[in-house]
Short mmCIF file of C-alpha atoms (C1' of nucleotides) in Angstrom, two decimals:
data_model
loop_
_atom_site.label_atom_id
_atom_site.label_comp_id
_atom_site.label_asym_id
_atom_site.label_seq_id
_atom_site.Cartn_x
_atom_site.Cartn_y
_atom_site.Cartn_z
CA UNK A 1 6.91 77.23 31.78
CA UNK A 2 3.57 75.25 31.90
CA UNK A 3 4.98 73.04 29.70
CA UNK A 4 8.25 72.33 31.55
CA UNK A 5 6.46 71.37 35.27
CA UNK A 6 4.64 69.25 33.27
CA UNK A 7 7.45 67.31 32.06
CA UNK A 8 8.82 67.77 35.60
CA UNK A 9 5.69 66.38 36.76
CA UNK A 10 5.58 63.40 34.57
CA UNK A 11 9.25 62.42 34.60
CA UNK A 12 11.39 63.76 37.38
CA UNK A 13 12.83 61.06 37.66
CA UNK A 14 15.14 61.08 34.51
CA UNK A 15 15.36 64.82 34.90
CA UNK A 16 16.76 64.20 37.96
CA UNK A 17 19.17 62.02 36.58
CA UNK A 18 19.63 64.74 33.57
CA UNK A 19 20.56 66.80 35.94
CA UNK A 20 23.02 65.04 37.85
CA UNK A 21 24.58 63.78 34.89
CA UNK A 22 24.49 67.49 32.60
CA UNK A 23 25.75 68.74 36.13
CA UNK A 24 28.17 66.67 36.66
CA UNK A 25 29.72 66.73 32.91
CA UNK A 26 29.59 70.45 32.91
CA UNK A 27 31.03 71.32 36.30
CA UNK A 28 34.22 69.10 35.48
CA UNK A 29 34.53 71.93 32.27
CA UNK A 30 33.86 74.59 34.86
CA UNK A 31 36.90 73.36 36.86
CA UNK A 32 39.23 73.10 34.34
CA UNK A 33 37.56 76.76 33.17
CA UNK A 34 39.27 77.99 36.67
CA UNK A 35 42.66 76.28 35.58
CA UNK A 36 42.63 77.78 32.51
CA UNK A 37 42.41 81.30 33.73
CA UNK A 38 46.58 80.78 34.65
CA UNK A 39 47.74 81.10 30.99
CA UNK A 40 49.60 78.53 28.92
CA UNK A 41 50.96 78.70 25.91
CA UNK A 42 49.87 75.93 23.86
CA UNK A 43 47.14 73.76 24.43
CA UNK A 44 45.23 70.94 22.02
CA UNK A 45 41.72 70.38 22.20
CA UNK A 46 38.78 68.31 20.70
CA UNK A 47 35.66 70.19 19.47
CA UNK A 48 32.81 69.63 17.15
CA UNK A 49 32.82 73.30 16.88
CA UNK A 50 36.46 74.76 15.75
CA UNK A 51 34.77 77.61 14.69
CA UNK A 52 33.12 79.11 17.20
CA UNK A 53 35.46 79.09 20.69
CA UNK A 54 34.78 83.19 21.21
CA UNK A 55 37.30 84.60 19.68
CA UNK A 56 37.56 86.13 15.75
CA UNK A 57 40.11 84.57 13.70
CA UNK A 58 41.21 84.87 10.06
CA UNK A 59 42.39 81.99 7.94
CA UNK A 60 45.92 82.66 6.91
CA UNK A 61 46.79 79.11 5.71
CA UNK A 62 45.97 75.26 4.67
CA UNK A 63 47.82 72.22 4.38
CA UNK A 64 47.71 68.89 3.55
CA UNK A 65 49.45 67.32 6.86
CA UNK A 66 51.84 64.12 6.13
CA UNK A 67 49.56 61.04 7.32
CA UNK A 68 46.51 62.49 8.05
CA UNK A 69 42.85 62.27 5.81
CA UNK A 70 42.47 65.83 5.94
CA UNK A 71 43.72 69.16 5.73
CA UNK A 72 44.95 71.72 8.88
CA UNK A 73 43.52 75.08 8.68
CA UNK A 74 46.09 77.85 10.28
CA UNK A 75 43.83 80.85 11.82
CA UNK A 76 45.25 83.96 13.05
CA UNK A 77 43.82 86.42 15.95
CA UNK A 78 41.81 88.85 13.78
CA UNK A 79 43.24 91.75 15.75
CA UNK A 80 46.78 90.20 15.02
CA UNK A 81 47.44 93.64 12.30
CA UNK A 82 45.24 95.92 15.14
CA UNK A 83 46.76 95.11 18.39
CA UNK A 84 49.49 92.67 17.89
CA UNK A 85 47.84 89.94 19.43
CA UNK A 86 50.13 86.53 19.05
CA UNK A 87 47.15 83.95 19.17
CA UNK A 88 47.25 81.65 16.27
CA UNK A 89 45.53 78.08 16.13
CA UNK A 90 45.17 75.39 13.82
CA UNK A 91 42.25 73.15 13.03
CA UNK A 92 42.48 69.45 11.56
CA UNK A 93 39.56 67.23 11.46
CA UNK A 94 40.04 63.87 12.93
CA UNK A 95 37.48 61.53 11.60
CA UNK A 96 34.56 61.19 9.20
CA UNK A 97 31.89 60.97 11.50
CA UNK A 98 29.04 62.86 11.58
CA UNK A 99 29.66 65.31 13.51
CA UNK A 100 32.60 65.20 12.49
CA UNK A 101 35.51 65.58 15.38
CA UNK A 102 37.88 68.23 15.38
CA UNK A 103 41.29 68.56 16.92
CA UNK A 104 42.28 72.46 17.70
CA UNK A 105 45.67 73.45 18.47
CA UNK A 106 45.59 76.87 20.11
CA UNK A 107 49.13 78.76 19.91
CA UNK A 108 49.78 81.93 22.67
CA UNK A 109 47.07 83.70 24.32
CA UNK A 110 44.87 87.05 23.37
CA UNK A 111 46.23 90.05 24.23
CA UNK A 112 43.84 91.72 22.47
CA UNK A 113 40.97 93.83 24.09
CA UNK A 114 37.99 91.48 23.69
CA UNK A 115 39.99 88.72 25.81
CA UNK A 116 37.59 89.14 28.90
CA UNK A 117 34.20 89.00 26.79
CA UNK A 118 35.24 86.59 24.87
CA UNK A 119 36.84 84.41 27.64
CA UNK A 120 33.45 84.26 28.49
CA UNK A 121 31.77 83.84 25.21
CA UNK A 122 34.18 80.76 24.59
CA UNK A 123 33.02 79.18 28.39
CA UNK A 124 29.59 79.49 27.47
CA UNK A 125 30.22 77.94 24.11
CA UNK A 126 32.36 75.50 25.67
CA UNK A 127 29.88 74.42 28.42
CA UNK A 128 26.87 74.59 25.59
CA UNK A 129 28.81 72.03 23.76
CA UNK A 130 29.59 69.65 26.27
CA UNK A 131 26.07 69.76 27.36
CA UNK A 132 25.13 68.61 24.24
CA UNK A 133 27.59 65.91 23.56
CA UNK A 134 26.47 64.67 26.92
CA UNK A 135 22.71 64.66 25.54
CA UNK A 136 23.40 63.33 22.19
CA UNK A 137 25.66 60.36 23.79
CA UNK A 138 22.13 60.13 26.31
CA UNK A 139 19.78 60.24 23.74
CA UNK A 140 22.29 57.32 21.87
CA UNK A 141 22.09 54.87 24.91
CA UNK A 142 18.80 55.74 25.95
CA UNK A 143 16.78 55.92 22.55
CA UNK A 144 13.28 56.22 24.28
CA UNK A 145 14.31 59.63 25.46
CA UNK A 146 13.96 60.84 22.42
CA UNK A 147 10.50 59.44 21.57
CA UNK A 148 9.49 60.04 25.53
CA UNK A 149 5.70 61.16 25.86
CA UNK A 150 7.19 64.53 27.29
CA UNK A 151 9.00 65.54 24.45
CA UNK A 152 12.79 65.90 22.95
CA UNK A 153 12.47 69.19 23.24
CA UNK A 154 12.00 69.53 26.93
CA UNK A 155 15.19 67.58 27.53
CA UNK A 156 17.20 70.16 25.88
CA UNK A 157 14.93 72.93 27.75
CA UNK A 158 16.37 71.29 30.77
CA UNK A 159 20.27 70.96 29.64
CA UNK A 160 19.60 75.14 28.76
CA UNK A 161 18.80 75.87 32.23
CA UNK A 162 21.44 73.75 33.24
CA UNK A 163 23.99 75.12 31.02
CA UNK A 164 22.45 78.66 31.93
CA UNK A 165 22.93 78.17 35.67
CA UNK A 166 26.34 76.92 35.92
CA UNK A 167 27.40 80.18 33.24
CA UNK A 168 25.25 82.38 35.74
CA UNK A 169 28.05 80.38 38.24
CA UNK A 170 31.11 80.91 36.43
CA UNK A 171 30.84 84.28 34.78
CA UNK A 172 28.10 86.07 36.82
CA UNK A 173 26.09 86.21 34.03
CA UNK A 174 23.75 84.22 31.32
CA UNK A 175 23.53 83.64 28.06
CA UNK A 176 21.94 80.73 27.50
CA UNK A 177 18.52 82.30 26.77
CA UNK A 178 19.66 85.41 25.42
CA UNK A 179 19.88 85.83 21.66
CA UNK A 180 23.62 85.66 21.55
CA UNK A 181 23.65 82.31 23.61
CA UNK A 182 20.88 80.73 21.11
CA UNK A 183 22.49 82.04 18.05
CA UNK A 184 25.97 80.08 19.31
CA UNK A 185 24.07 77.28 20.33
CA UNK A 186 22.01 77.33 16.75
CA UNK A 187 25.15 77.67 15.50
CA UNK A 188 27.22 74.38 16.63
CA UNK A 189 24.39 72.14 15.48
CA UNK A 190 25.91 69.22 13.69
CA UNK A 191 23.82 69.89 10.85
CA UNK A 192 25.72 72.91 10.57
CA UNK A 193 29.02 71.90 11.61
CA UNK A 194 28.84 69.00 8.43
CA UNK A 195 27.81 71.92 6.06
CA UNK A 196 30.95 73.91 7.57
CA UNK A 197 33.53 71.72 7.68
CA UNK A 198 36.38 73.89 6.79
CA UNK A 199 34.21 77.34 6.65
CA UNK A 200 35.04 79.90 9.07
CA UNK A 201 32.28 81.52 10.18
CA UNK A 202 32.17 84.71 12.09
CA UNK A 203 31.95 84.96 15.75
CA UNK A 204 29.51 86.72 17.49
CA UNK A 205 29.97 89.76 19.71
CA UNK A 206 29.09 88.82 22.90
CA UNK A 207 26.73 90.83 24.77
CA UNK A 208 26.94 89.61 28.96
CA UNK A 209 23.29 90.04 30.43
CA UNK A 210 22.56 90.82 33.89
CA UNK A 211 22.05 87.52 36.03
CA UNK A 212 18.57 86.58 36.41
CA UNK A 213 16.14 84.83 39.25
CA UNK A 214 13.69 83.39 36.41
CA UNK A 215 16.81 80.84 35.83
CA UNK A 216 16.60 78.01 39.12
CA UNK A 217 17.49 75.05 39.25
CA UNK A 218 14.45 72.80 40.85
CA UNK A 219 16.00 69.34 42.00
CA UNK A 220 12.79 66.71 42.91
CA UNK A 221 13.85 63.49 44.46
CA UNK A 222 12.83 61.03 41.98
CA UNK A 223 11.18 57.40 43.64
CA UNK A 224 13.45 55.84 41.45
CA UNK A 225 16.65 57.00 38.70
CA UNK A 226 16.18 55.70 35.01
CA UNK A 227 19.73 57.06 34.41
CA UNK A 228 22.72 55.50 33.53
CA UNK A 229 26.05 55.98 34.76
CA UNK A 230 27.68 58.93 34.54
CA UNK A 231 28.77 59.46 31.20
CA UNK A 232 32.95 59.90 30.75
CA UNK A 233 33.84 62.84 29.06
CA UNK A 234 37.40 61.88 28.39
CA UNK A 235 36.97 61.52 24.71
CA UNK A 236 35.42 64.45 24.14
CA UNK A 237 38.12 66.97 25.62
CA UNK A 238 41.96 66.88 26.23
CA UNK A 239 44.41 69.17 27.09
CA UNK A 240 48.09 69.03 27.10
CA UNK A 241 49.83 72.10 28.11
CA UNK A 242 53.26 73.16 27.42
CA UNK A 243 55.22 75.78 28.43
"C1'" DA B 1 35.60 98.79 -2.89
"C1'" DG B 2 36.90 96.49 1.00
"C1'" DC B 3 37.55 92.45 3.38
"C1'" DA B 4 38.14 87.39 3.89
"C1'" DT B 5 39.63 83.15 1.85
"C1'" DT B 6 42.36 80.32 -1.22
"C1'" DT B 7 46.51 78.42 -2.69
"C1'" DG B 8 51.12 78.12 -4.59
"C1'" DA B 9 55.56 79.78 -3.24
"C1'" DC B 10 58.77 80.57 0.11
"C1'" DC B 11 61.12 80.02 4.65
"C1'" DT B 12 62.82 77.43 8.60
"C1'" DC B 13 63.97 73.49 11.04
"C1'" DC B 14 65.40 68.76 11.55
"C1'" DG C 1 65.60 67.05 1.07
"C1'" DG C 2 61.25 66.74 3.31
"C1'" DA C 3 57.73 68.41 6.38
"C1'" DG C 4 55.45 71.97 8.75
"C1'" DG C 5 54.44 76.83 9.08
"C1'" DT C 6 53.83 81.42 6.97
"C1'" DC C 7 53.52 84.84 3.25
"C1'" DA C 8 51.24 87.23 -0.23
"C1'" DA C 9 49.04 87.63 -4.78
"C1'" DA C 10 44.88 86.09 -6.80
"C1'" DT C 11 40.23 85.30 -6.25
"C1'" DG C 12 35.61 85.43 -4.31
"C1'" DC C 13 32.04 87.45 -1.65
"C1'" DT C 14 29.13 91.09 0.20
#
DNA sequence: AGCATTTGACCTCC
DNA sequence: GGAGGTCAAATGCT
């Protein structure tokens, strides 16, 4: 930890402001975690990580969609056969870019077993992934963050505790610096995701932890914020519900 | 050998 | 008849 109080030390200020922002992005997920937890059946998303929401799902189709670049992927519950569970989704990638964008349409809810674990695997993924949208669009406006004399990787050392707390919030529990958490994390890297791009990999089992008191969140009042506004999130997730 | 993915065929709806 | 969704045999991977 040496090395984060330095970085605390030597620019609270923007980690301040990290934390605000990071906070603020992934508490609006949080919120709309709560909503979620009154099932719909349908729902659309944007991800950069189709592949990795939680649950286990087996490819049962592909098709080339009338007007669009590329192809939608049709996944199944794995435990469809097992337990009859209805949850289907479908996976089309919306743009070029690197990463690459996806759109997810997810289909009637798990009935299967694993709903509660993985509910919570896919928040953690969910929040993981927002937190590092929110860094990458950061590191984008702000480019001397990323050449900072505290280092990159502090910044994301910061965003994990963040992400860490508000799981440690939402499901009583963390993952973010267990194995499982940094395995999910490793695993939505963009690098990856472009390698990937209509792979599906396996999900991992997800293994809750006990909470812990190592993980707290130390605000300092900065002399002055180097941040930026807050950054808007709307492009990066939308829902519709039906039904 | 067993399981997952691929892909052309088939089905349903508009 | 066309488009989207699903099936199932073939194929690949571990």
């Amino acid at each position: 930890m040496a090395k984060r109080d330095d970085y605390m030390a030597s620019s609270s200020g923007s980690s301040n402001g990290a934390h605000k922002r990071l906070l603020q992005d992934c508490s609006s997920y949080a919120q709309e975690h709560a909503k979620k937890r009154v099932r719909i059946s349908t729902r659309a998303e944007y991800t950069y990580a189709p592949y990795h929401d939680g649950y286990q799902w087996r490819k049962y189709g592909q098709k080339m969609i009338r007007g669009n670049t590329y192809p939608r992927c049709y996944y199944r519950c794995t435990f469809h056969q097992d337990h009859g569970c209805p949850a289907t989704k479908h996976v089309e990638q919306t743009n070029s870019q690197d990463p690459p964008l996806f759109r997810v349409i997810y289909t009637n809810e798990h009935t299967c077993s694993s709903t509660h674990a993985s509910d919570y695997m896919a928040s953690s993924i969910h929040i993981q992934q927002i937190a590092n949208a929110s860094l990458r669009k950061a590191e984008m406006e702000i480019p001397s963050l990323t050449h900072c004399s505290a280092g990159h990787g502090l910044i994301k050392e910061e965003k994990d505790a963040i992400v860490s707390s508000l799981l440690t919030v939402i499901n009583g529990c963390d993952v973010a610096t267990s194995d499982v958490g940094r395995a999910a994390v490793q695993e939505s890297t963009p690098a990856l995701m472009a390698r990937n791009s209509y792979e599906a990999t396996p999900s991992v089992s997800p293994v809750p932890l006990e909470a812990s008191d190592e993980l707290k969140m130390d605000f300092v009042e900065p002399p002055e914020s180097h941040w930026l506004e807050p950054l808007d999130l709307g492009w990066f997730i939308e829902y519709t519900q039906t039904g």
